[in-house]
CSV table of C-alpha atoms in Angstrom, one decimal:
chain,number,residue,atom,x,y,z
A,1,MET,CA,0.0,0.0,0.0
A,2,SER,CA,1.3,3.5,-0.9
A,3,VAL,CA,2.0,6.2,1.7
A,4,GLN,CA,-0.8,8.2,0.1
A,5,ALA,CA,-3.2,5.3,0.5
A,6,ALA,CA,-2.1,4.7,4.0
A,7,ALA,CA,-2.8,8.4,4.8
A,8,ASN,CA,-6.2,8.3,3.2
A,9,PRO,CA,-7.5,4.7,3.3
A,10,ASP,CA,-10.8,5.8,1.7
A,11,ALA,CA,-9.2,7.2,-1.4
A,12,LEU,CA,-9.9,5.3,-4.6
A,13,VAL,CA,-7.1,3.6,-6.5
A,14,SER,CA,-6.8,4.3,-10.2
A,15,PRO,CA,-8.0,1.5,-12.5
A,16,ASP,CA,-4.5,1.7,-14.1
A,17,GLU,CA,-2.9,0.8,-10.8
A,18,ILE,CA,-5.3,-2.1,-10.2
A,19,ARG,CA,-4.5,-3.4,-13.7
A,20,ALA,CA,-0.7,-3.2,-13.0
A,21,GLN,CA,-1.2,-5.1,-9.7
A,22,PHE,CA,-3.3,-7.7,-11.4
A,23,SER,CA,-0.7,-8.2,-14.2
A,24,ARG,CA,2.1,-8.7,-11.7
A,25,ALA,CA,0.0,-11.2,-9.7
A,26,MET,CA,-1.0,-13.1,-12.8
A,27,SER,CA,2.6,-13.4,-14.0
A,28,ALA,CA,3.7,-14.7,-10.6
A,29,MET,CA,0.9,-17.2,-10.5
A,30,TYR,CA,1.6,-18.4,-14.0
A,31,GLN,CA,5.3,-18.8,-13.4
A,32,ALA,CA,4.5,-20.9,-10.3
A,33,GLU,CA,2.1,-23.1,-12.3
A,34,VAL,CA,4.2,-23.3,-15.5
A,35,PRO,CA,8.0,-23.1,-14.6
A,36,LEU,CA,9.0,-23.2,-18.2
A,37,TYR,CA,7.3,-19.7,-18.6
A,38,GLY,CA,10.0,-18.3,-16.2
A,39,THR,CA,12.7,-19.8,-18.5
A,40,LEU,CA,11.0,-18.1,-21.4
A,41,LEU,CA,10.9,-14.7,-19.6
A,42,ALA,CA,14.7,-15.0,-18.9
A,43,LEU,CA,15.4,-15.7,-22.6
A,44,VAL,CA,13.3,-12.8,-23.8
A,45,GLY,CA,14.9,-10.5,-21.3
A,46,GLU,CA,18.4,-11.4,-22.6
A,47,VAL,CA,17.4,-11.0,-26.2
A,48,ASN,CA,15.8,-7.6,-25.5
A,49,ARG,CA,18.9,-6.3,-23.8
A,50,ASP,CA,21.1,-7.4,-26.7
A,51,ALA,CA,18.7,-5.8,-29.2
A,52,LEU,CA,18.8,-2.5,-27.4
A,53,ALA,CA,22.6,-2.6,-27.2
A,54,ARG,CA,22.9,-3.5,-30.8
A,55,GLU,CA,20.4,-1.0,-32.2
A,56,PRO,CA,20.8,2.4,-30.5
A,57,GLN,CA,18.2,3.9,-32.9
A,58,LEU,CA,15.6,1.4,-31.6
A,59,ALA,CA,16.5,2.3,-28.0
A,60,GLU,CA,16.1,6.0,-28.8
A,61,GLN,CA,12.7,5.3,-30.5
A,62,LEU,CA,11.5,3.4,-27.4
A,63,ARG,CA,12.7,6.2,-25.1
A,64,THR,CA,10.9,8.9,-27.1
A,65,THR,CA,7.6,7.0,-27.1
A,66,GLY,CA,8.0,5.9,-23.4
A,67,GLU,CA,7.7,2.2,-24.4
A,68,ILE,CA,11.1,1.4,-23.0
A,69,GLY,CA,9.7,1.8,-19.5
A,70,ARG,CA,6.9,-0.7,-20.0
A,71,LEU,CA,8.9,-3.3,-22.1
A,72,ASP,CA,9.4,-5.6,-19.1
A,73,MET,CA,5.7,-5.2,-18.2
A,74,GLU,CA,4.4,-6.3,-21.6
A,75,ARG,CA,2.0,-9.2,-21.1
A,76,HIS,CA,-1.0,-10.4,-22.7
A,77,GLY,CA,-3.1,-13.3,-21.5
A,78,ALA,CA,-5.7,-15.4,-23.2
A,79,ILE,CA,-8.8,-17.1,-21.7
A,80,ARG,CA,-11.8,-19.0,-23.2
A,81,LEU,CA,-15.3,-18.6,-21.8
A,82,GLY,CA,-18.3,-20.9,-22.1
A,83,THR,CA,-21.4,-18.7,-21.7
A,84,ALA,CA,-22.8,-15.3,-22.4
A,85,ALA,CA,-23.2,-14.7,-18.7
A,86,GLU,CA,-19.5,-15.4,-18.1
A,87,LEU,CA,-18.5,-13.0,-20.9
A,88,ALA,CA,-20.8,-10.2,-19.6
A,89,THR,CA,-19.4,-10.5,-16.1
A,90,MET,CA,-15.9,-10.7,-17.4
A,91,ARG,CA,-16.4,-7.4,-19.1
A,92,ARG,CA,-17.5,-5.9,-15.8
A,93,LEU,CA,-14.4,-7.4,-14.0
A,94,PHE,CA,-12.0,-6.0,-16.5
A,95,ALA,CA,-13.7,-2.6,-16.4
A,96,VAL,CA,-12.6,-2.4,-12.7
A,97,MET,CA,-9.1,-2.5,-14.1
A,98,GLY,CA,-9.7,0.1,-16.8
A,99,MET,CA,-9.9,-2.5,-19.6
A,100,GLN,CA,-12.5,-2.2,-22.5
A,101,PRO,CA,-13.4,-4.7,-25.2
A,102,VAL,CA,-11.5,-3.7,-28.4
A,103,GLY,CA,-12.1,-5.4,-31.7
A,104,TYR,CA,-14.0,-8.4,-32.9
A,105,TYR,CA,-12.2,-11.5,-34.0
A,106,ASP,CA,-13.9,-14.4,-35.9
A,107,LEU,CA,-11.8,-17.6,-35.4
A,108,ALA,CA,-14.4,-20.0,-36.6
A,109,SER,CA,-13.4,-19.2,-40.2
A,110,ALA,CA,-10.0,-20.6,-39.4
A,111,GLY,CA,-11.3,-23.8,-37.7
A,112,VAL,CA,-11.5,-22.7,-34.1
A,113,PRO,CA,-15.2,-22.6,-32.7
A,114,VAL,CA,-14.9,-19.3,-30.9
A,115,HIS,CA,-15.2,-15.6,-31.5
A,116,SER,CA,-13.3,-13.1,-29.4
A,117,THR,CA,-12.3,-9.6,-28.3
A,118,ALA,CA,-9.3,-8.1,-26.5
A,119,PHE,CA,-9.8,-6.3,-23.2
A,120,ARG,CA,-7.3,-3.6,-22.8
A,121,ALA,CA,-6.7,0.1,-21.9
A,122,THR,CA,-7.6,2.4,-24.7
A,123,HIS,CA,-5.6,5.7,-24.1
A,124,GLU,CA,-1.9,5.9,-24.6
A,125,ALA,CA,-1.3,7.3,-21.1
A,126,ALA,CA,-3.1,4.3,-19.6
A,127,LEU,CA,-1.2,1.9,-21.8
A,128,GLN,CA,2.1,3.4,-20.6
A,129,HIS,CA,1.1,2.7,-17.0
A,130,SER,CA,0.2,-0.9,-17.8
A,131,PRO,CA,-0.2,-2.5,-21.2
A,132,PHE,CA,-1.7,-5.7,-19.8
A,133,ARG,CA,-4.4,-7.1,-22.2
A,134,VAL,CA,-6.4,-10.3,-22.3
A,135,PHE,CA,-7.6,-12.0,-25.5
A,136,THR,CA,-11.0,-13.3,-24.5
A,137,SER,CA,-12.8,-15.9,-26.5
A,138,LEU,CA,-16.4,-17.2,-26.2
A,139,LEU,CA,-17.2,-20.8,-27.2
A,140,ARG,CA,-19.8,-21.0,-29.9
A,141,LEU,CA,-21.9,-23.9,-28.7
A,142,GLU,CA,-24.0,-23.7,-31.9
A,143,LEU,CA,-20.9,-25.0,-33.8
A,144,ILE,CA,-21.0,-28.4,-31.9
A,145,GLU,CA,-22.6,-30.5,-34.6
A,146,ASN,CA,-23.8,-33.3,-32.3
A,147,ALA,CA,-27.1,-32.0,-30.9
A,148,GLU,CA,-27.0,-34.2,-27.8
A,149,LEU,CA,-23.4,-33.3,-27.0
A,150,ARG,CA,-24.2,-29.7,-27.6
A,151,GLU,CA,-27.0,-29.7,-25.0
A,152,LEU,CA,-24.9,-31.7,-22.5
A,153,ALA,CA,-22.2,-29.1,-22.8
A,154,ARG,CA,-24.7,-26.3,-22.4
A,155,GLY,CA,-26.0,-27.8,-19.2
A,156,ILE,CA,-22.5,-28.3,-17.7
A,157,LEU,CA,-21.5,-24.7,-18.4
A,158,ALA,CA,-24.8,-23.4,-17.0
A,159,ARG,CA,-24.1,-25.0,-13.6
A,160,ARG,CA,-20.7,-23.6,-13.0
A,161,ASN,CA,-19.7,-20.2,-11.5
A,162,ILE,CA,-16.3,-19.1,-12.5
A,163,PHE,CA,-16.2,-16.0,-10.2
A,164,THR,CA,-15.9,-16.0,-6.4
A,165,PRO,CA,-18.8,-14.5,-4.4
A,166,ARG,CA,-16.4,-11.9,-3.0
A,167,ALA,CA,-15.1,-10.9,-6.5
A,168,LEU,CA,-18.7,-10.3,-7.6
A,169,ARG,CA,-19.4,-8.1,-4.6
A,170,LEU,CA,-16.2,-6.1,-5.2
A,171,ILE,CA,-17.2,-5.6,-8.8
A,172,GLU,CA,-20.6,-4.2,-7.6
A,173,ARG,CA,-18.8,-2.1,-5.1
A,174,ALA,CA,-16.5,-0.6,-7.8
A,175,GLU,CA,-19.5,0.1,-10.1
A,176,ALA,CA,-21.4,1.8,-7.2
A,177,ALA,CA,-18.5,3.8,-5.8
A,178,GLY,CA,-16.7,4.6,-9.0
A,179,GLY,CA,-13.7,2.6,-8.0
A,180,LEU,CA,-12.0,0.7,-5.1
A,181,THR,CA,-9.9,1.7,-2.2
A,182,ALA,CA,-6.3,0.4,-1.9
A,183,ALA,CA,-7.4,-2.4,0.6
A,184,GLU,CA,-10.4,-3.3,-1.7
A,185,ALA,CA,-8.1,-3.3,-4.8
A,186,GLU,CA,-5.7,-5.7,-3.1
A,187,GLU,CA,-8.5,-8.0,-2.2
A,188,PHE,CA,-10.1,-7.7,-5.7
A,189,VAL,CA,-6.8,-8.8,-7.3
A,190,GLN,CA,-6.6,-11.9,-5.2
A,191,GLN,CA,-10.2,-12.8,-5.7
A,192,ALA,CA,-10.1,-12.1,-9.4
A,193,LEU,CA,-7.0,-14.3,-9.7
A,194,GLU,CA,-9.0,-17.3,-8.6
A,195,THR,CA,-11.0,-17.2,-11.8
A,196,PHE,CA,-7.8,-17.7,-13.9
A,197,ARG,CA,-6.2,-20.4,-11.7
A,198,TRP,CA,-5.4,-23.9,-13.1
A,199,HIS,CA,-7.4,-26.8,-11.7
A,200,ARG,CA,-6.2,-30.4,-12.0
A,201,GLU,CA,-9.7,-31.8,-11.4
A,202,ALA,CA,-12.0,-31.9,-14.4
A,203,THR,CA,-15.8,-31.6,-14.0
A,204,VAL,CA,-16.6,-34.4,-16.4
A,205,SER,CA,-15.8,-38.1,-16.9
A,206,ALA,CA,-12.9,-39.3,-19.0
A,207,ALA,CA,-15.4,-40.7,-21.6
A,208,LEU,CA,-17.3,-37.3,-21.9
A,209,TYR,CA,-14.0,-35.5,-22.1
A,210,GLN,CA,-13.0,-37.7,-25.0
A,211,GLN,CA,-16.4,-37.0,-26.7
A,212,LEU,CA,-15.9,-33.2,-26.3
A,213,SER,CA,-12.2,-33.5,-27.5
A,214,ALA,CA,-13.3,-35.4,-30.6
A,215,GLN,CA,-15.5,-32.5,-31.6
A,216,HIS,CA,-12.6,-30.0,-31.0
A,217,LYS,CA,-9.9,-30.0,-28.3
A,218,LEU,CA,-10.8,-26.4,-27.5
A,219,ILE,CA,-14.4,-27.4,-26.7
A,220,ALA,CA,-13.0,-29.9,-24.1
A,221,ASP,CA,-10.7,-27.2,-22.7
A,222,VAL,CA,-13.7,-24.9,-22.1
A,223,VAL,CA,-16.4,-27.3,-21.0
A,224,ALA,CA,-14.5,-29.9,-18.9
A,225,PHE,CA,-13.0,-27.6,-16.2
A,226,LYS,CA,-14.1,-25.4,-13.3
A,227,GLY,CA,-13.1,-22.2,-15.0
A,228,PRO,CA,-11.2,-20.4,-17.7
A,229,HIS,CA,-7.6,-21.1,-16.6
A,230,ILE,CA,-5.2,-18.6,-18.2
A,231,ASN,CA,-3.8,-20.7,-21.1
A,232,HIS,CA,-0.8,-18.4,-21.7
A,233,LEU,CA,0.9,-15.2,-20.9
A,234,THR,CA,3.0,-13.4,-23.4
A,235,PRO,CA,6.2,-11.3,-23.0
A,236,ARG,CA,7.1,-8.8,-25.7
A,237,THR,CA,10.4,-9.3,-27.5
A,238,LEU,CA,12.3,-6.9,-29.8
A,239,ASP,CA,13.7,-9.8,-31.8
A,240,ILE,CA,11.3,-12.7,-32.2
A,241,ASP,CA,13.5,-14.6,-34.7
A,242,THR,CA,16.4,-14.7,-32.2
A,243,VAL,CA,14.0,-15.9,-29.4
A,244,GLN,CA,12.6,-18.6,-31.7
A,245,ALA,CA,16.1,-19.8,-32.6
A,246,GLY,CA,17.2,-19.8,-28.9
A,247,MET,CA,14.2,-21.7,-27.5
A,248,PRO,CA,15.5,-25.3,-28.1
A,249,GLY,CA,18.7,-24.5,-26.3
A,250,ARG,CA,16.7,-23.7,-23.2
A,251,GLY,CA,14.7,-26.9,-23.4
A,252,ILE,CA,11.7,-25.2,-25.0
A,253,ASN,CA,10.1,-26.7,-28.0
A,254,PRO,CA,8.8,-23.9,-30.3
A,255,LYS,CA,6.0,-24.1,-32.9
A,256,ALA,CA,7.3,-24.4,-36.5
A,257,VAL,CA,6.3,-21.1,-37.9
A,258,ILE,CA,6.2,-17.5,-36.6
A,259,GLU,CA,2.7,-16.2,-37.2
A,260,GLY,CA,2.1,-12.8,-38.8
A,261,PRO,CA,4.2,-10.8,-41.3
A,262,PRO,CA,7.8,-11.8,-42.2
A,263,PRO,CA,10.9,-10.3,-40.7
A,264,ARG,CA,11.3,-6.6,-41.6
A,265,ARG,CA,13.6,-3.7,-40.9
A,266,CYS,CA,10.4,-1.8,-39.8
A,267,PRO,CA,8.1,-4.3,-38.0
A,268,ILE,CA,4.4,-4.0,-38.7
A,269,LEU,CA,1.4,-5.3,-36.6
A,270,LEU,CA,2.2,-8.4,-34.7
A,271,ARG,CA,4.4,-11.5,-35.0
A,272,GLN,CA,3.8,-14.4,-32.6
A,273,THR,CA,5.3,-17.7,-31.7
A,274,SER,CA,4.9,-20.1,-28.8
A,275,PHE,CA,6.2,-23.2,-27.1
A,276,LYS,CA,4.1,-26.3,-27.5
A,277,ALA,CA,1.3,-26.9,-25.1
A,278,LEU,CA,2.2,-28.9,-22.0
A,279,GLN,CA,0.7,-32.3,-21.3
A,280,GLU,CA,-0.6,-31.9,-17.7
A,281,PRO,CA,-2.1,-34.6,-15.4
A,282,VAL,CA,-5.9,-34.3,-14.8
A,283,THR,CA,-8.3,-36.3,-12.6
A,284,PHE,CA,-11.7,-37.0,-14.3
A,285,VAL,CA,-14.9,-37.5,-12.2
A,286,GLU,CA,-16.5,-40.9,-12.8
A,287,ALA,CA,-20.1,-41.9,-12.3
A,288,ASP,CA,-19.2,-44.1,-9.2
A,289,GLY,CA,-17.7,-41.0,-7.5
A,290,GLY,CA,-14.2,-42.1,-8.1
A,291,GLY,CA,-11.5,-40.4,-10.1
A,292,ALA,CA,-9.7,-41.5,-13.3
A,293,LEU,CA,-6.3,-40.2,-14.1
A,294,GLY,CA,-5.7,-38.7,-17.5
A,295,SER,CA,-4.0,-35.7,-19.1
A,296,HIS,CA,-4.9,-32.5,-20.9
A,297,THR,CA,-3.0,-30.1,-23.2
A,298,ALA,CA,-3.9,-26.5,-23.3
A,299,ARG,CA,-1.4,-24.2,-21.6
A,300,PHE,CA,1.6,-22.9,-23.5
A,301,GLY,CA,4.1,-20.1,-23.6
A,302,GLU,CA,3.7,-17.4,-26.3
A,303,ILE,CA,6.0,-14.6,-27.4
A,304,GLU,CA,5.2,-11.5,-29.4
A,305,GLN,CA,7.0,-8.9,-31.3
A,306,ARG,CA,4.9,-5.7,-31.9
A,307,GLY,CA,5.4,-3.4,-34.8
A,308,VAL,CA,3.6,-0.3,-36.0
A,309,ALA,CA,-0.2,-0.1,-36.2
A,310,LEU,CA,-1.5,0.0,-39.8
A,311,THR,CA,-4.2,2.3,-41.2
A,312,PRO,CA,-7.2,0.8,-43.0
A,313,LYS,CA,-5.2,1.2,-46.2
A,314,GLY,CA,-2.3,-0.6,-44.7
A,315,ARG,CA,-4.4,-3.4,-43.3
A,316,ALA,CA,-6.0,-3.9,-46.7
A,317,LEU,CA,-2.6,-4.3,-48.2
A,318,TYR,CA,-1.5,-6.7,-45.4
A,319,ASP,CA,-4.5,-8.9,-45.8
A,320,GLN,CA,-4.1,-9.0,-49.6
A,321,LEU,CA,-0.5,-10.1,-49.3
A,322,LEU,CA,-1.2,-12.7,-46.6
A,323,GLU,CA,-4.1,-14.1,-48.7
A,324,ALA,CA,-1.8,-14.3,-51.7
A,325,THR,CA,0.8,-16.1,-49.7
A,326,ARG,CA,-1.7,-18.7,-48.5
A,327,ALA,CA,-3.1,-19.2,-51.9
A,328,ILE,CA,0.4,-20.0,-53.3
A,329,ALA,CA,1.3,-22.1,-50.2
A,330,GLY,CA,-2.0,-24.0,-50.3
A,331,GLY,CA,-3.3,-22.8,-46.9
A,332,ALA,CA,-2.0,-22.3,-43.4
A,333,PRO,CA,1.6,-23.1,-42.7
A,334,ASN,CA,2.6,-26.5,-41.1
A,335,GLU,CA,5.8,-28.0,-39.8
A,336,GLU,CA,6.7,-29.8,-43.0
A,337,GLY,CA,6.2,-26.7,-45.2
A,338,ALA,CA,7.5,-24.1,-42.8
A,339,ALA,CA,10.5,-23.0,-44.8
A,340,ALA,CA,8.7,-22.8,-48.1
A,341,TYR,CA,5.9,-20.9,-46.5
A,342,MET,CA,8.2,-18.3,-45.0
A,343,ALA,CA,10.0,-17.9,-48.3
A,344,THR,CA,6.8,-17.2,-50.1
A,345,LEU,CA,5.6,-14.8,-47.3
A,346,SER,CA,8.8,-12.8,-47.6
A,347,GLN,CA,8.6,-12.7,-51.4
A,348,GLN,CA,5.0,-11.5,-51.3
A,349,PHE,CA,5.7,-8.8,-48.7
A,350,GLU,CA,8.3,-7.2,-50.8
A,351,ALA,CA,5.3,-5.2,-52.1
A,352,PHE,CA,4.9,-3.6,-48.6
A,353,PRO,CA,7.2,-0.6,-48.0
A,354,ASP,CA,9.8,-1.3,-45.4
A,355,ASP,CA,10.8,2.2,-44.2
A,356,TYR,CA,9.0,4.5,-41.9
A,357,PRO,CA,9.0,7.6,-44.2
A,358,SER,CA,7.2,5.6,-46.9
A,359,LEU,CA,4.8,4.1,-44.5
A,360,ARG,CA,3.9,7.6,-43.3
A,361,ARG,CA,3.8,9.3,-46.6
A,362,GLN,CA,1.6,6.6,-48.1
A,363,GLN,CA,-0.6,6.6,-45.1
A,364,LEU,CA,-0.1,2.9,-44.5
A,365,ALA,CA,0.7,3.2,-40.8
A,366,TYR,CA,-0.1,5.4,-37.7
A,367,PHE,CA,2.5,7.5,-36.0
A,368,ARG,CA,2.9,9.6,-32.9
A,369,TYR,CA,4.4,13.1,-33.2
A,370,PHE,CA,6.7,14.9,-30.6
A,371,VAL,CA,8.1,18.4,-30.4
A,372,THR,CA,11.9,18.5,-30.3
A,373,GLU,CA,14.2,20.9,-28.5
A,374,GLN,CA,14.9,22.5,-31.9
A,375,GLY,CA,11.2,23.1,-32.4
A,376,LEU,CA,10.9,24.8,-29.0
A,377,ALA,CA,14.0,27.0,-29.8
A,378,ALA,CA,12.6,27.9,-33.2
A,379,LYS,CA,9.2,28.8,-31.7
A,380,GLY,CA,11.1,31.3,-29.4
A,381,GLN,CA,12.8,32.8,-32.4
A,382,GLY,CA,9.6,32.9,-34.6
A,383,GLU,CA,11.2,30.6,-37.2
A,384,LEU,CA,8.7,27.7,-37.2
A,385,ALA,CA,7.7,26.0,-40.5
A,386,ALA,CA,4.1,26.4,-41.5
A,387,SER,CA,3.2,22.8,-42.2
A,388,LEU,CA,3.7,19.4,-40.6
A,389,GLU,CA,5.9,18.3,-43.5
A,390,GLY,CA,8.0,21.5,-43.0
A,391,LEU,CA,8.3,20.9,-39.3
A,392,LEU,CA,9.4,17.4,-39.8
A,393,ALA,CA,12.0,18.4,-42.4
A,394,ALA,CA,13.3,21.1,-40.2
A,395,GLY,CA,13.6,18.8,-37.2
A,396,HIS,CA,11.1,20.8,-35.2
A,397,VAL,CA,8.8,17.8,-34.8
A,398,ARG,CA,9.7,14.1,-35.0
A,399,CYS,CA,7.5,11.1,-35.5
A,400,GLU,CA,7.8,7.6,-34.2
A,401,PRO,CA,5.7,4.5,-35.1
A,402,LEU,CA,2.6,4.0,-33.0
A,403,VAL,CA,2.8,0.5,-31.6
A,404,TYR,CA,0.1,-2.1,-32.5
A,405,GLU,CA,-1.7,-3.1,-29.3
A,406,ASP,CA,-4.2,-5.6,-30.7
A,407,PHE,CA,-4.3,-9.0,-32.4
A,408,LEU,CA,-4.6,-10.7,-35.8
A,409,PRO,CA,-7.4,-13.4,-36.2
A,410,VAL,CA,-5.4,-15.6,-38.6
A,411,SER,CA,-2.4,-15.5,-36.3
A,412,ALA,CA,-4.5,-16.2,-33.2
A,413,ALA,CA,-6.1,-19.2,-34.9
A,414,GLY,CA,-2.7,-20.5,-35.9
A,415,ILE,CA,-1.4,-20.3,-32.4
A,416,PHE,CA,-4.5,-22.0,-31.0
A,417,GLN,CA,-4.4,-24.8,-33.6
A,418,SER,CA,-0.7,-25.6,-33.2
A,419,ASN,CA,-1.1,-25.9,-29.5
A,420,LEU,CA,-4.3,-27.9,-29.5
A,421,GLY,CA,-2.9,-30.3,-31.9
A,422,ASP,CA,-6.1,-30.3,-34.0
A,423,ASN,CA,-5.6,-29.8,-37.7
A,424,ALA,CA,-8.7,-31.8,-38.8
A,425,ARG,CA,-10.8,-28.7,-39.4
A,426,ASP,CA,-10.1,-25.9,-41.7
A,427,SER,CA,-13.2,-23.9,-41.0
A,428,TYR,CA,-16.8,-23.9,-39.9
A,429,GLY,CA,-19.5,-23.1,-42.4
A,430,GLN,CA,-21.1,-20.6,-40.0
A,431,SER,CA,-18.7,-17.8,-39.5
A,432,ALA,CA,-18.6,-14.2,-38.0
A,433,ASN,CA,-21.5,-13.1,-35.8
A,434,ARG,CA,-20.4,-9.8,-34.3
A,435,GLU,CA,-24.0,-8.9,-33.4
A,436,ALA,CA,-24.5,-12.0,-31.3
A,437,PHE,CA,-21.1,-11.5,-29.6
A,438,GLU,CA,-21.9,-7.9,-28.6
A,439,ARG,CA,-25.3,-9.0,-27.4
A,440,ASP,CA,-23.7,-11.6,-25.1
A,441,LEU,CA,-21.0,-9.1,-24.1
A,442,GLY,CA,-23.6,-6.6,-23.1
A,443,ALA,CA,-21.8,-3.8,-24.9
A,444,PRO,CA,-20.4,-2.9,-28.4
A,445,VAL,CA,-16.7,-3.6,-29.0
A,446,LEU,CA,-14.5,-0.6,-29.8
A,447,ASP,CA,-13.0,0.0,-33.2
A,448,GLU,CA,-9.2,-0.4,-32.8
A,449,LEU,CA,-8.4,1.6,-35.9
A,450,ALA,CA,-10.4,4.6,-34.5
A,451,LEU,CA,-8.4,4.4,-31.3
A,452,TYR,CA,-5.1,4.5,-33.2
A,453,ALA,CA,-6.3,7.4,-35.3
A,454,ALA,CA,-7.3,9.3,-32.1
A,455,THR,CA,-3.9,8.7,-30.5
A,456,GLN,CA,-2.2,10.0,-33.6
A,457,GLN,CA,-4.4,13.1,-33.7
A,458,ARG,CA,-3.9,13.8,-30.0
A,459,SER,CA,-0.1,13.8,-30.6
A,460,LEU,CA,-0.5,16.3,-33.4
A,461,ALA,CA,-2.8,18.5,-31.2
A,462,HIS,CA,-0.2,18.4,-28.4
A,463,CYS,CA,2.5,19.5,-30.9
A,464,ALA,CA,0.4,22.3,-32.2
A,465,GLN,CA,-0.3,23.5,-28.7
A,466,ALA,CA,3.3,23.3,-27.6
A,467,LEU,CA,4.4,25.3,-30.7
A,468,GLY,CA,1.6,27.8,-30.5
A,469,LEU,CA,0.1,26.7,-33.9
A,470,ALA,CA,-3.6,26.6,-34.7
A,471,ALA,CA,-3.6,23.0,-35.9
A,472,LEU,CA,-1.5,20.3,-37.5
A,473,ALA,CA,-2.8,17.6,-39.8
């Protein structure tokens, strides 16, 4: 508890601070549950330090944007929920931490029977305090083709409660009071953590688990357990290719292909890899009241490298080039065709400009703008350029890439599939249903591209104000 909180115990803690506390607690819990994750964190830390020492320009970029201070805090988690009620309550739980649902992701089209959103902070200042985000998926029960099994799964999920009674009361308290005190926030973090904890005891028999798994392993992962155990946490690396190459030497078995765009001088969007899901012992509940030993694979370690956020024009080009790659490669990458796929990907993406000035001039990516010391000096002397381009050319304003905070549906599906070990399904006939998802969520999801555009515009407004100009665009 801070000195300020101790002096005024009734003062409310900021949602940003609650989110930071929760992120630290989640990381500690996951490291205790999955020791290999600690090994992964150590590897990523070493690679990041080497990258910063090797690339002083990158280090300066991260210092200017403030990202260097949050690099070691970068985490995203992922959970899978079973019912609309769970999703709606999870939205309320994350709201206590200042996290809103951003984006809609249809994974059914890639063979994973869920649709998803990402809960995260939405303002750049809040993201600097804690960038923690949770990719949250809702099982689409209607995609279970066996009607009897579908209704059985629906009944099992309807009987469970994934939130502790005290967590629910603290959510209500935060909603009524506009926040939580330091003592309440500390208790909230511990109570909320219980929702994400791993349970070795399944809630179904071994036979029913096998039936659910035969439909899709993710269905078994959601239905057969007491709650939505966090299935991975993700540190951010500055050099994902070096991490991928270094994993086997640390006893970590990586997936074959890094998801997302190819290696570039100027990274775009998001690249992801992971170590293979662990086979963990589970006790199933049998009809005679006894337990049957078995195993379950769902939890894994993921790593991400984040690049610049793309505009609608940039995303359209990205999607076009990725689609062309998959058409040539014959679909999603697999272990046998990994090298050929990556070669095709790199070849196709030669059409995507790989320098920041081109990305900015062609309006393919978003940037943040900062006034320089030269700019402030020029203001004092009345020698400022009249346009944004002139200010940039004169060194009065500088721009840096705006980091991508969200996800890619094709990449997310690729990570899920590789770690579930289920390649039998390419897609489901019934695909995106954003309207149903938002109804279950109890709120609309926010448009991530609008958030990036707003951040870029705020940075321009700040520059204009600092330089005494009417506006910049």
